[in-house]
Amino acid sequence: MERRSFVQGAGIAGVLAAGTAPAVVHAQANIRWRLTSGFPKALDTIYGAADTFAKKVKELSGGKFEISTHAAGELVPMPGLVDAVQNGTVEMGHTAPYYYFGKNDAFALGCAIPFGLNSRQMTAWQYDGNGLKLMREFYSNYGFISFPMGNTGAQMGGWYRKQIKTVADLKGLKFRVGGFAGKVTSRLGCVSQNIPGGEIYQALEKGTIDAAEWVGPYDDQKLGLNKVAPFYHYPGWWEGGPQLDLYVNQKAYDTLSAEYKAIIECAAAYAHTEMQAKYDARNPAALKQLVANGAKLVAFQKPVMDAAYKAAMDLYSEISASNPAFKKIYDDYSNFRRESNLWFRFTEARFDTFMQSAKL
Amino acid sequence: MERRSFVQGAGIAGVLAAGTAPAVVHAQANIRWRLTSGFPKALDTIYGAADTFAKKVKELSGGKFEISTHAAGELVPMPGLVDAVQNGTVEMGHTAPYYYFGKNDAFALGCAIPFGLNSRQMTAWQYDGNGLKLMREFYSNYGFISFPMGNTGAQMGGWYRKQIKTVADLKGLKFRVGGFAGKVTSRLGCVSQNIPGGEIYQALEKGTIDAAEWVGPYDDQKLGLNKVAPFYHYPGWWEGGPQLDLYVNQKAYDTLSAEYKAIIECAAAYAHTEMQAKYDARNPAALKQLVANGAKLVAFQKPVMDAAYKAAMDLYSEISASNPAFKKIYDDYSNFRRESNLWFRFTEARFDTFMQSAKL
């Protein structure tokens, strides 16, 4: 049986069902894999990273390694992505790991936790610190391997019908917030809830919710939230640098030649860098347009930030006390965060602060 | 004649000498190229990017595309790197473009100019703005194509025997400074000079020079300058995010299959991201050790920064008036810088400032 037709015909599920370690795919064999995204195509920067990745894999392999990309829900709904990659329903998934904190809070550490690492720090922790090693060790419990594939940078704090001036203003606030961050906003008194992006506008307009965070100017602009909730708070202290990950089913990955493994790694690296670049290049014009259309930019005041910070640190202590997987990773993560911020406060911060106040 | 032996035997110089457009190398042909770095091997992060690149190219090609890396001076001295890539003496060079401003000041825009883009902004300008397109258009005059391949992040402002308190303290200061930045420090009254890294310590110790800038804590630590010039000023306003570039001789590049071209692009992207990650992960510990060993961290005061800023902006106006290549790129660059800083001052800056002042 020709290798190619075996791999194509049986699919990874068939390979796994065979129950034995599959042989390695020849370098240069033709293969087709499927990638499910955790996002809709409308998020062209985030979903676009999966398309960029697939395009680069095809180019790098001379057209022999083809990956089809699928929006959330097309093959697998977003909440089922981890299971689908684990089970081999698809070979690959691209998502924000913190969505899956219900399985284990440690997922959030591979993406973003409130008052966590910023974008450069997260990449540094993954590429040259212990981050990638620790997260892969954790993910091995779910039968997949991870590759950093994108970051949005520090997100905005979302859209509010009324301005948040004090911590008391958060009490009872019906707040749409994604992922793990709801654990902290709930401790501050918010009624935290996760509703899909496409339903946010209507919920805010009707008053079903009082506030909603999404991403940042470039993505938020598409939802038009400035028309129904004008106060645009910042920073999104729960997402200082959320990383997207490519998850690859480990058994499928093990069938690949060293060449194809390198192709996945480097194509993901290209997409990782390009996604942050896209946000950085496109957010400025979107922010200007949002402000021109009525958005009121307001910083969260320090007492609000301080209360949120304390709630977050308390939460991490509590989780660490009962979850050894979280504790092991968080100990390294928090040490990296402390050391990194001690350094970034000097030359990086001083340079940026000067440039941000200069008449350019 | 077998394609492989032709390519290997003749080398690119031979191909170019033939005077006709060379045929495209087959996908999967075995080839060996040479890369000259503009740096010594002791700079393991910067030089290391070339090694990472070569390693990834080999992996991505299943061992068929091999690149040997060479320290500055081994094949070509650093100042001759652009000529060597242009002439096809080597197929590739990896360097800091601003070293070559003597050919045209526009080289500096592909790397760093005083009060320029920070690391993320530079990557965004190259990957999703007009930066890469404009720089490649300019570089085509020199017969090569560029790929972003590394960034150091905001550098430190260097080591000073006496503290710089006012603009007057810069008058007559014998200052070792690399690249294009000397044009601005000279306008501030410094006697600007470029001496090799290996000679800085002795020059400072003897008093031949009064101050020297190099890179940041991780690299500076190796030179031991804290022992002879204790005042460690920041920020390095002339290098807020210097990018390293991979230069590839265009005619050699044109011989490559689409697959090998993609391999160069993605291997460079991996090395690009890894180099910044290494600096970000390694600078914190180095800074701590330097301070423990006597380095006195002192910020440049605002009047000094303001005077430098004015001198830099005057310089760019003057160069733009007489150099259309510089003007075309700088117009786009400065527009991107203005818009980007308007955005970065909100959520990114507020998040970072909070984290840098938090008790972590």
XYZ file of C-alpha atoms in Angstrom:
720
model
C 0.000 0.000 0.000
C 1.407 3.275 -1.012
C 2.397 5.391 1.970
C 0.590 8.407 0.598
C -2.747 6.708 0.149
C -2.449 5.066 3.545
C -1.947 8.371 5.279
C -4.552 10.189 3.250
C -7.071 7.428 3.276
C -7.029 6.394 6.881
C -6.633 9.813 8.434
C -5.112 10.235 11.823
C -8.101 8.671 13.565
C -7.461 5.482 11.626
C -3.788 5.568 12.477
C -4.588 5.968 16.139
C -7.192 3.232 16.054
C -4.566 0.816 14.759
C -3.105 0.991 18.248
C 0.544 0.656 17.277
C 3.120 3.356 16.841
C 2.679 4.504 13.245
C 5.722 4.578 10.999
C 7.202 7.936 10.173
C 5.889 9.584 7.028
C 8.608 9.838 4.410
C 10.145 13.209 3.921
C 8.384 14.637 0.873
C 5.329 12.404 1.141
C 2.097 14.123 0.174
C -0.134 14.653 3.161
C -3.275 16.607 3.907
C -4.203 17.680 7.398
C -7.034 19.663 8.910
C -6.747 22.586 11.303
C -9.701 23.852 13.288
C -9.538 27.417 14.508
C -11.147 28.536 17.741
C -12.263 31.715 15.941
C -14.570 32.932 13.195
C -13.121 34.102 9.882
C -14.269 37.659 10.622
C -11.350 37.974 13.042
C -8.981 38.229 10.110
C -5.877 38.815 12.233
C -6.383 35.838 14.562
C -8.042 33.494 12.097
C -5.599 34.829 9.523
C -2.676 33.386 11.500
C -3.975 29.892 10.735
C -4.229 30.754 7.039
C -0.719 32.238 7.036
C 0.550 29.105 8.759
C -1.094 26.785 6.218
C 0.216 28.870 3.315
C 3.773 28.771 4.649
C 3.618 25.019 5.313
C 2.564 24.491 1.714
C 5.339 26.729 0.363
C 8.001 25.190 2.601
C 7.064 21.678 1.508
C 6.915 22.461 -2.185
C 3.152 21.954 -2.122
C 3.318 18.467 -0.611
C 2.060 19.234 2.911
C -1.384 20.776 2.677
C -3.441 21.939 5.619
C -7.056 23.010 5.279
C -8.185 25.619 7.808
C -11.676 25.647 9.263
C -13.505 28.277 11.267
C -14.823 27.451 14.728
C -17.994 25.430 14.346
C -17.294 24.278 10.814
C -15.829 20.942 11.937
C -15.636 21.431 15.670
C -17.163 24.086 17.939
C -14.613 26.180 19.818
C -15.218 24.569 23.230
C -14.575 21.143 21.706
C -11.248 22.042 20.099
C -8.990 20.528 22.746
C -10.948 17.265 22.734
C -10.897 17.167 18.941
C -7.105 17.546 18.797
C -6.671 15.099 21.659
C -8.886 12.494 20.000
C -7.396 12.985 16.551
C -10.683 14.188 15.023
C -8.456 16.892 13.552
C -4.667 16.931 13.535
C -4.410 20.589 14.550
C -6.157 23.355 16.412
C -5.374 27.070 16.744
C -6.859 28.759 19.754
C -6.522 30.837 22.906
C -5.586 28.264 25.563
C -7.342 30.112 28.390
C -10.721 29.105 26.957
C -10.053 25.619 28.330
C -9.383 26.535 31.965
C -12.420 24.438 32.862
C -10.263 21.368 32.188
C -7.398 22.747 34.246
C -6.539 26.318 35.231
C -2.997 25.690 33.960
C -4.279 26.163 30.388
C -4.537 29.882 31.127
C -0.786 30.128 31.765
C -0.119 29.268 28.118
C -2.212 32.246 27.022
C -2.913 35.039 29.501
C -3.798 35.480 33.152
C -4.788 38.805 34.723
C -1.642 40.854 35.408
C 0.483 38.385 33.488
C 3.267 38.727 30.936
C 3.096 41.237 28.104
C 3.572 40.145 24.485
C 7.384 40.324 24.344
C 7.718 38.763 27.773
C 5.432 35.894 26.821
C 7.424 35.174 23.680
C 10.676 35.397 25.659
C 9.342 33.016 28.310
C 8.302 30.561 25.598
C 11.320 30.820 23.288
C 14.187 31.277 25.722
C 12.745 30.745 29.200
C 11.093 27.579 30.493
C 7.642 28.444 29.156
C 7.396 26.228 26.112
C 9.024 23.289 27.895
C 6.672 23.540 30.881
C 3.542 24.049 28.819
C 4.405 21.133 26.543
C 4.952 18.930 29.564
C 1.496 19.919 30.777
C -0.138 19.543 27.364
C 1.326 16.052 27.002
C -1.437 14.978 29.414
C -3.849 15.879 26.620
C -1.910 14.137 23.871
C -0.749 17.182 21.939
C 2.258 19.452 21.462
C 2.068 23.259 21.297
C 3.717 25.965 19.212
C 3.381 29.705 19.912
C 1.310 31.128 17.057
C 0.287 34.713 17.580
C -0.335 37.342 20.196
C -2.714 40.298 20.216
C -0.617 42.525 22.477
C -2.218 44.241 25.460
C -5.947 44.281 24.893
C -8.322 47.089 25.762
C -10.490 46.907 28.875
C -13.739 46.871 26.954
C -16.896 48.892 26.429
C -19.074 50.201 29.275
C -22.459 51.883 29.220
C -21.445 53.806 32.353
C -17.971 54.916 33.292
C -16.162 52.827 35.911
C -14.813 55.279 38.457
C -14.447 53.199 41.581
C -14.301 49.568 42.633
C -17.906 49.926 43.816
C -18.986 50.541 40.217
C -18.031 46.934 39.441
C -20.498 45.499 41.962
C -23.276 43.779 40.056
C -21.919 44.858 36.681
C -23.135 42.400 34.084
C -19.864 41.991 32.235
C -19.110 39.912 29.160
C -15.546 38.666 29.591
C -13.747 35.775 27.900
C -11.907 32.879 29.455
C -10.126 32.636 32.760
C -10.389 36.387 33.551
C -13.997 35.977 34.726
C -12.655 34.335 37.873
C -11.091 37.638 38.874
C -13.833 39.979 37.674
C -16.332 37.869 39.649
C -14.275 38.400 42.811
C -14.595 42.129 42.198
C -18.368 41.803 42.187
C -19.048 41.568 38.458
C -21.641 39.169 37.154
C -19.184 37.687 34.682
C -20.480 35.918 31.614
C -19.186 34.708 28.311
C -21.384 35.314 25.269
C -20.296 34.921 21.638
C -18.891 37.948 19.819
C -21.798 38.114 17.390
C -24.319 38.590 20.212
C -22.511 41.283 22.190
C -23.919 44.298 20.353
C -27.526 43.331 20.858
C -27.005 42.366 24.510
C -25.417 45.746 25.217
C -28.068 47.631 23.285
C -30.889 45.884 25.143
C -29.170 46.221 28.494
C -28.962 42.468 29.027
C -25.335 43.230 29.856
C -23.733 46.469 31.064
C -20.282 46.048 29.598
C -18.249 43.797 27.321
C -14.615 43.290 26.518
C -13.538 41.875 23.194
C -9.992 42.472 21.903
C -8.703 45.888 20.867
C -9.539 48.653 18.387
C -9.035 46.697 15.153
C -11.350 43.846 16.142
C -13.707 45.866 18.349
C -14.437 48.266 15.525
C -16.142 45.501 13.572
C -18.683 44.983 16.369
C -19.683 48.678 16.534
C -19.852 48.667 20.341
C -18.968 52.373 20.523
C -22.553 53.130 19.488
C -24.120 51.400 22.497
C -21.454 51.561 25.222
C -19.246 54.612 24.724
C -16.777 54.308 27.627
C -13.721 52.501 26.296
C -11.621 51.602 29.324
C -7.976 50.588 29.350
C -5.841 48.677 30.012
C -7.281 45.192 29.682
C -5.372 44.155 32.785
C -6.547 40.573 32.307
C -4.900 40.289 28.899
C -1.558 42.061 28.801
C -0.223 39.790 26.060
C -2.410 36.765 25.300
C -0.694 34.151 23.197
C -2.472 31.959 20.685
C -1.207 28.415 20.356
C -1.097 25.849 17.605
C -1.930 22.455 19.067
C -0.823 19.369 17.145
C -1.990 15.866 18.017
C 1.147 14.168 19.332
C 0.637 10.838 17.564
C 0.058 12.588 14.258
C 3.123 14.745 14.898
C 5.204 11.662 15.642
C 4.467 10.298 12.176
C 6.156 13.292 10.553
C 9.700 13.371 9.233
C 12.176 15.725 10.924
C 11.759 17.990 7.901
C 7.994 18.273 8.288
C 8.355 18.837 12.025
C 10.696 21.740 11.306
C 8.228 23.045 8.742
C 5.482 23.182 11.373
C 7.770 24.946 13.843
C 9.022 27.613 11.438
C 5.694 28.252 9.716
C 4.165 28.749 13.177
C 7.006 31.127 14.087
C 6.316 33.197 10.981
C 2.593 33.351 11.765
C 3.383 34.157 15.417
C 5.360 37.229 14.478
C 3.061 38.335 11.691
C -0.046 38.303 13.882
C 1.410 40.657 16.493
C 2.721 42.838 13.675
C -0.743 43.056 12.141
C -2.335 44.179 15.397
C 0.424 46.699 16.015
C 0.140 48.098 12.505
C -3.665 48.163 12.322
C -4.818 49.162 15.802
C -3.723 52.830 15.520
C -6.050 53.790 12.654
C -8.939 51.829 14.191
C -8.535 53.613 17.517
C -8.610 56.996 15.792
C -11.791 56.099 13.943
C -13.462 54.784 17.094
C -12.675 58.013 18.950
C -13.929 60.047 16.000
C -17.152 58.039 16.253
C -17.825 58.715 19.896
C -15.672 56.299 21.898
C -14.541 57.882 25.157
C -11.089 56.623 26.121
C -10.818 56.347 29.903
C -8.079 54.731 31.983
C -9.013 52.433 34.838
C -8.045 54.308 37.985
C -5.307 52.964 40.229
C -7.636 51.867 43.092
C -9.564 49.726 40.592
C -6.334 48.254 39.241
C -5.011 47.639 42.755
C -8.164 45.827 43.842
C -8.083 43.679 40.720
C -4.400 42.954 41.238
C -4.979 41.796 44.803
C -7.899 39.600 43.750
C -5.752 38.030 41.021
C -2.800 37.319 43.300
C -5.111 35.789 45.917
C -6.614 33.594 43.230
C -3.195 32.346 42.068
C -2.229 31.473 45.638
C -5.427 29.525 46.106
C -5.139 27.639 42.817
C -1.462 26.875 43.495
C -2.380 25.362 46.859
C -4.624 22.759 45.276
C -3.326 22.306 41.731
C 0.276 21.074 41.449
C 0.336 21.381 37.636
C -0.640 25.054 37.892
C 1.780 25.664 40.756
C 4.754 24.188 38.934
C 4.236 26.377 35.880
C 3.111 29.479 37.769
C 6.176 29.438 40.026
C 8.386 29.714 36.963
C 6.045 32.155 35.200
C 5.795 34.524 38.150
C 9.543 34.492 38.692
C 10.100 35.328 35.022
C 7.489 38.103 35.274
C 9.151 39.696 38.293
C 12.659 39.635 36.803
C 11.469 40.806 33.409
C 9.565 43.794 34.758
C 12.577 44.855 36.808
C 14.521 45.125 33.557
C 11.787 46.504 31.271
C 11.138 49.436 33.593
C 14.484 50.991 32.746
C 15.533 51.486 29.150
C 12.459 50.119 27.348
C 9.964 52.051 29.455
C 11.985 55.266 29.451
C 12.441 55.165 25.684
C 8.766 54.447 25.051
C 7.527 57.065 27.492
C 9.658 59.720 25.848
C 8.514 58.769 22.360
C 4.858 58.651 23.377
C 5.035 62.202 24.679
C 7.148 63.608 21.833
C 5.651 65.710 19.065
C 6.317 63.333 16.217
C 26.591 18.415 -15.973
C 24.741 17.558 -12.862
C 22.921 20.540 -11.439
C 24.278 19.913 -7.982
C 27.917 19.867 -8.985
C 27.422 22.921 -11.175
C 25.999 24.940 -8.343
C 28.470 23.711 -5.807
C 31.471 23.848 -8.074
C 30.990 27.226 -9.651
C 29.692 29.111 -6.624
C 27.589 32.158 -7.052
C 30.521 34.245 -8.254
C 30.904 31.827 -11.132
C 27.208 31.959 -11.887
C 27.284 35.728 -11.931
C 30.415 35.798 -14.076
C 28.623 33.738 -16.704
C 26.590 36.854 -17.367
C 23.294 35.187 -18.137
C 20.332 34.647 -15.891
C 21.051 31.385 -14.115
C 18.451 28.658 -14.249
C 16.463 27.962 -11.117
C 17.921 25.352 -8.796
C 15.688 22.305 -8.598
C 13.619 21.956 -5.488
C 15.544 19.509 -3.318
C 18.903 20.067 -5.010
C 21.843 19.968 -2.646
C 23.415 23.381 -2.243
C 25.931 24.967 0.077
C 26.024 28.683 0.706
C 28.126 30.951 2.876
C 26.869 33.586 5.289
C 29.151 36.244 6.701
C 28.092 37.854 9.954
C 28.906 41.449 10.791
C 29.649 40.318 14.359
C 32.115 38.246 16.367
C 31.035 34.900 17.788
C 31.341 36.273 21.329
C 28.038 38.112 20.754
C 26.194 34.825 21.067
C 22.727 36.355 20.790
C 23.399 38.347 17.602
C 25.873 35.971 15.990
C 23.692 33.164 17.280
C 20.811 34.339 15.079
C 22.876 33.404 12.022
C 23.583 29.969 13.487
C 19.902 29.471 14.344
C 18.992 30.500 10.802
C 21.457 28.057 9.231
C 20.286 25.248 11.506
C 16.637 25.848 10.607
C 17.393 26.035 6.873
C 19.121 22.683 7.100
C 16.239 21.117 9.032
C 13.580 22.582 6.722
C 15.353 21.258 3.644
C 15.956 17.788 5.032
C 19.688 18.537 5.158
C 19.956 19.529 1.498
C 20.427 23.299 1.876
C 23.494 23.926 3.997
C 24.774 27.329 5.011
C 28.111 27.835 6.713
C 28.261 30.842 9.039
C 31.377 32.951 9.426
C 32.299 35.583 11.989
C 33.152 39.099 10.838
C 36.681 39.101 9.474
C 36.824 35.385 8.784
C 35.866 35.768 5.125
C 34.958 39.438 4.963
C 35.534 42.251 7.448
C 32.336 43.854 8.759
C 32.667 47.086 6.745
C 32.978 45.048 3.543
C 29.871 42.950 4.120
C 27.520 44.883 1.844
C 30.061 44.851 -0.996
C 30.659 41.140 -0.496
C 26.943 40.302 -0.740
C 26.522 42.705 -3.650
C 29.449 41.176 -5.551
C 28.486 37.602 -4.763
C 31.691 36.910 -2.814
C 29.264 35.383 -0.321
C 25.600 34.633 -0.915
C 24.461 36.041 2.429
C 25.306 38.531 5.126
C 23.762 39.167 8.548
C 24.355 42.597 9.980
C 23.105 45.859 11.441
C 22.251 47.935 8.359
C 23.122 51.270 9.993
C 26.816 50.406 9.809
C 26.620 51.165 6.091
C 25.187 54.689 6.291
C 28.381 55.893 4.605
C 26.993 54.441 1.373
C 23.619 56.056 1.914
C 21.924 57.282 5.079
C 18.846 55.281 4.081
C 20.584 52.114 5.316
C 19.982 53.356 8.871
C 16.209 53.279 8.380
C 16.363 49.495 7.999
C 17.957 49.203 11.430
C 17.691 52.117 13.873
C 17.844 55.880 13.878
C 17.882 58.026 17.027
C 14.335 58.339 18.378
C 13.082 55.752 15.917
C 10.760 52.766 16.202
C 10.918 50.351 19.125
C 11.264 46.609 18.547
C 7.584 45.756 18.103
C 6.983 48.819 15.995
C 9.914 47.972 13.727
C 8.649 44.442 13.198
C 5.138 45.766 12.546
C 6.446 48.304 10.033
C 8.388 45.566 8.239
C 5.801 42.773 8.351
C 2.534 44.638 7.936
C 3.436 48.229 7.104
C 5.433 49.413 4.103
C 8.836 48.892 5.741
C 10.012 45.702 4.104
C 8.714 46.752 0.703
C 10.429 50.136 0.854
C 13.713 48.809 2.205
C 13.825 46.066 -0.423
C 13.205 48.618 -3.127
C 16.158 50.600 -1.791
C 18.388 47.542 -1.336
C 17.715 46.476 -4.916
C 20.188 49.208 -5.875
C 22.819 47.083 -4.168
C 21.736 43.813 -5.738
C 20.341 42.091 -2.675
C 17.083 41.326 -0.886
C 16.561 41.680 2.876
C 14.784 39.663 5.559
C 14.247 40.876 9.153
C 16.470 38.690 11.325
C 16.678 39.856 14.907
C 16.320 42.839 17.156
C 18.036 43.693 20.437
C 15.200 45.764 21.894
C 15.908 49.196 23.355
C 19.597 49.371 24.109
C 21.208 51.020 27.102
C 22.803 54.452 26.801
C 26.297 53.229 27.611
C 29.025 53.597 30.196
C 30.386 56.933 31.393
C 33.362 57.759 33.602
C 31.477 60.850 34.800
C 27.725 61.224 35.144
C 25.950 63.168 32.390
C 23.743 65.691 34.159
C 23.267 68.402 31.555
C 23.654 68.934 27.829
C 26.877 70.842 28.610
C 28.412 67.623 29.962
C 28.312 66.222 26.413
C 30.546 68.973 25.030
C 33.886 67.460 24.118
C 32.937 64.047 25.478
C 35.043 61.438 23.706
C 32.259 58.945 23.048
C 32.433 55.548 21.399
C 29.178 55.133 19.504
C 28.282 52.767 16.669
C 26.794 53.533 13.288
C 24.570 56.390 12.228
C 23.966 57.684 15.790
C 27.334 59.467 15.811
C 25.820 62.053 13.480
C 23.498 63.135 16.275
C 25.908 62.813 19.215
C 28.397 64.947 17.257
C 25.764 67.673 16.916
C 25.456 67.631 20.691
C 29.166 68.316 21.022
C 30.501 64.791 21.507
C 33.709 63.738 19.831
C 32.038 60.664 18.362
C 34.153 57.720 17.344
C 33.692 54.100 16.475
C 36.184 51.645 17.900
C 35.827 47.843 17.928
C 34.195 46.189 20.925
C 37.370 44.418 21.950
C 39.242 47.709 22.391
C 36.654 49.625 24.408
C 37.722 48.480 27.863
C 41.333 49.555 27.440
C 40.386 52.878 25.836
C 38.080 53.693 28.742
C 40.617 52.570 31.329
C 43.371 54.720 29.808
C 41.061 57.669 29.322
C 41.482 57.660 25.540
C 37.706 57.852 25.550
C 35.323 59.131 28.245
C 32.314 56.970 27.497
C 31.161 54.096 25.323
C 27.888 52.530 24.341
C 27.689 48.907 23.307
C 24.360 47.022 23.487
C 22.618 46.190 26.773
C 23.317 44.289 29.996
C 23.750 40.812 28.533
C 26.380 41.857 25.981
C 27.893 44.720 27.982
C 28.608 42.422 30.900
C 31.131 40.506 28.805
C 33.205 43.659 28.284
C 33.428 44.489 32.007
C 32.963 48.223 31.443
C 31.349 48.693 34.866
C 34.844 48.489 36.364
C 36.193 51.486 34.473
C 33.123 53.645 33.751
C 30.478 53.107 36.416
C 27.653 55.416 35.254
C 25.277 53.289 33.183
C 22.905 55.715 31.488
C 19.573 54.902 29.873
C 17.761 54.882 27.558
C 19.898 54.403 24.454
C 17.734 56.921 22.627
C 19.644 56.232 19.415
C 18.686 52.563 19.417
C 15.134 52.041 20.591
C 14.738 48.826 18.591
C 17.567 48.131 16.139
C 16.768 45.432 13.635
C 19.334 43.057 12.201
C 18.871 42.049 8.591
C 19.709 39.033 6.523
C 20.948 40.179 3.118
C 20.794 37.704 0.240
C 22.460 38.336 -3.106
C 19.545 38.785 -5.505
C 20.974 36.746 -8.379
C 21.757 33.864 -6.046
C 18.263 34.166 -4.573
C 16.741 34.105 -8.044
C 18.300 30.706 -8.680
C 16.343 29.172 -5.799
C 13.129 27.202 -6.103
C 9.989 28.666 -4.506
C 10.451 26.100 -1.751
C 13.983 27.233 -0.912
C 12.889 30.879 -1.006
C 10.186 30.097 1.552
C 12.756 28.240 3.638
C 14.928 31.351 3.802
C 11.958 33.521 4.752
C 10.639 31.278 7.517
C 14.024 30.332 8.965
C 14.826 34.058 9.152
C 11.465 34.684 10.852
C 12.251 32.062 13.464
C 15.685 33.570 14.118
C 14.148 37.058 14.191
C 11.791 36.152 17.002
C 14.274 34.027 18.909
C 16.924 36.757 19.049
C 14.603 39.307 20.681
C 13.393 36.580 23.041
C 16.960 35.798 24.069
C 17.719 39.418 24.907
C 14.464 39.791 26.797
C 15.056 36.603 28.782
C 18.755 37.189 29.513
C 19.086 40.923 30.128
C 17.359 40.894 33.552
C 19.909 38.681 35.328
C 22.819 40.483 33.657
C 21.523 43.866 34.796
C 21.227 42.635 38.365
C 24.799 41.349 38.331
C 26.134 44.574 36.833
C 24.436 46.636 39.529
C 25.750 44.258 42.199
C 29.212 44.879 40.751
C 29.105 48.644 40.935
C 27.160 49.862 37.904
C 25.207 53.016 38.748
C 21.946 53.120 36.783
C 21.107 56.713 35.869
C 18.430 57.995 33.508
C 19.303 60.665 30.968
C 17.488 63.782 32.136
C 14.714 65.252 30.016
C 16.677 68.353 28.876
C 19.393 66.048 27.513
C 16.786 63.905 25.752
C 15.033 66.989 24.383
C 18.249 68.433 22.964
C 19.107 65.104 21.355
C 15.605 64.808 19.956
C 15.785 68.241 18.358
C 19.216 67.505 16.875
C 17.907 64.236 15.434
C 14.799 65.786 13.877
C 16.892 68.596 12.356
C 19.230 65.997 10.898
C 16.371 64.035 9.299
C 14.995 67.225 7.721
C 18.388 68.047 6.286
C 19.034 64.569 4.920
C 15.522 64.412 3.460
C 16.129 67.676 1.612
C 19.075 66.249 -0.305
C 18.506 62.492 -0.399
C 15.299 61.357 -2.149
C 15.829 57.682 -1.255
C 16.028 58.569 2.443
C 13.089 60.968 2.167
C 10.806 58.423 0.516
C 11.384 55.827 3.233
C 11.558 58.288 6.142
C 8.217 59.874 5.222
C 6.544 56.513 5.606
C 8.626 55.541 8.651
C 7.917 58.751 10.540
C 4.205 58.556 9.779
C 4.120 54.990 11.094
C 6.069 56.084 14.194
C 3.649 58.887 14.981
C 0.511 56.761 14.567
C 1.998 53.830 16.448
C 3.038 55.886 19.460
C -0.426 57.436 19.650
C -1.798 53.927 20.107
C 0.945 52.402 22.278
C 0.616 55.169 24.868
C -2.779 53.878 25.965
C -3.289 50.248 26.836
C 0.264 48.905 26.304
C 1.930 51.687 28.275
C -0.642 51.698 31.060
C -0.428 47.940 31.491
C 3.369 47.940 31.494
C 3.645 50.878 33.874
C 1.342 49.210 36.362
C 3.220 45.910 36.186
C 6.599 47.588 36.516
C 5.530 49.275 39.720
C 3.685 46.293 41.212
C 5.175 44.141 43.935
C 5.505 40.942 41.987
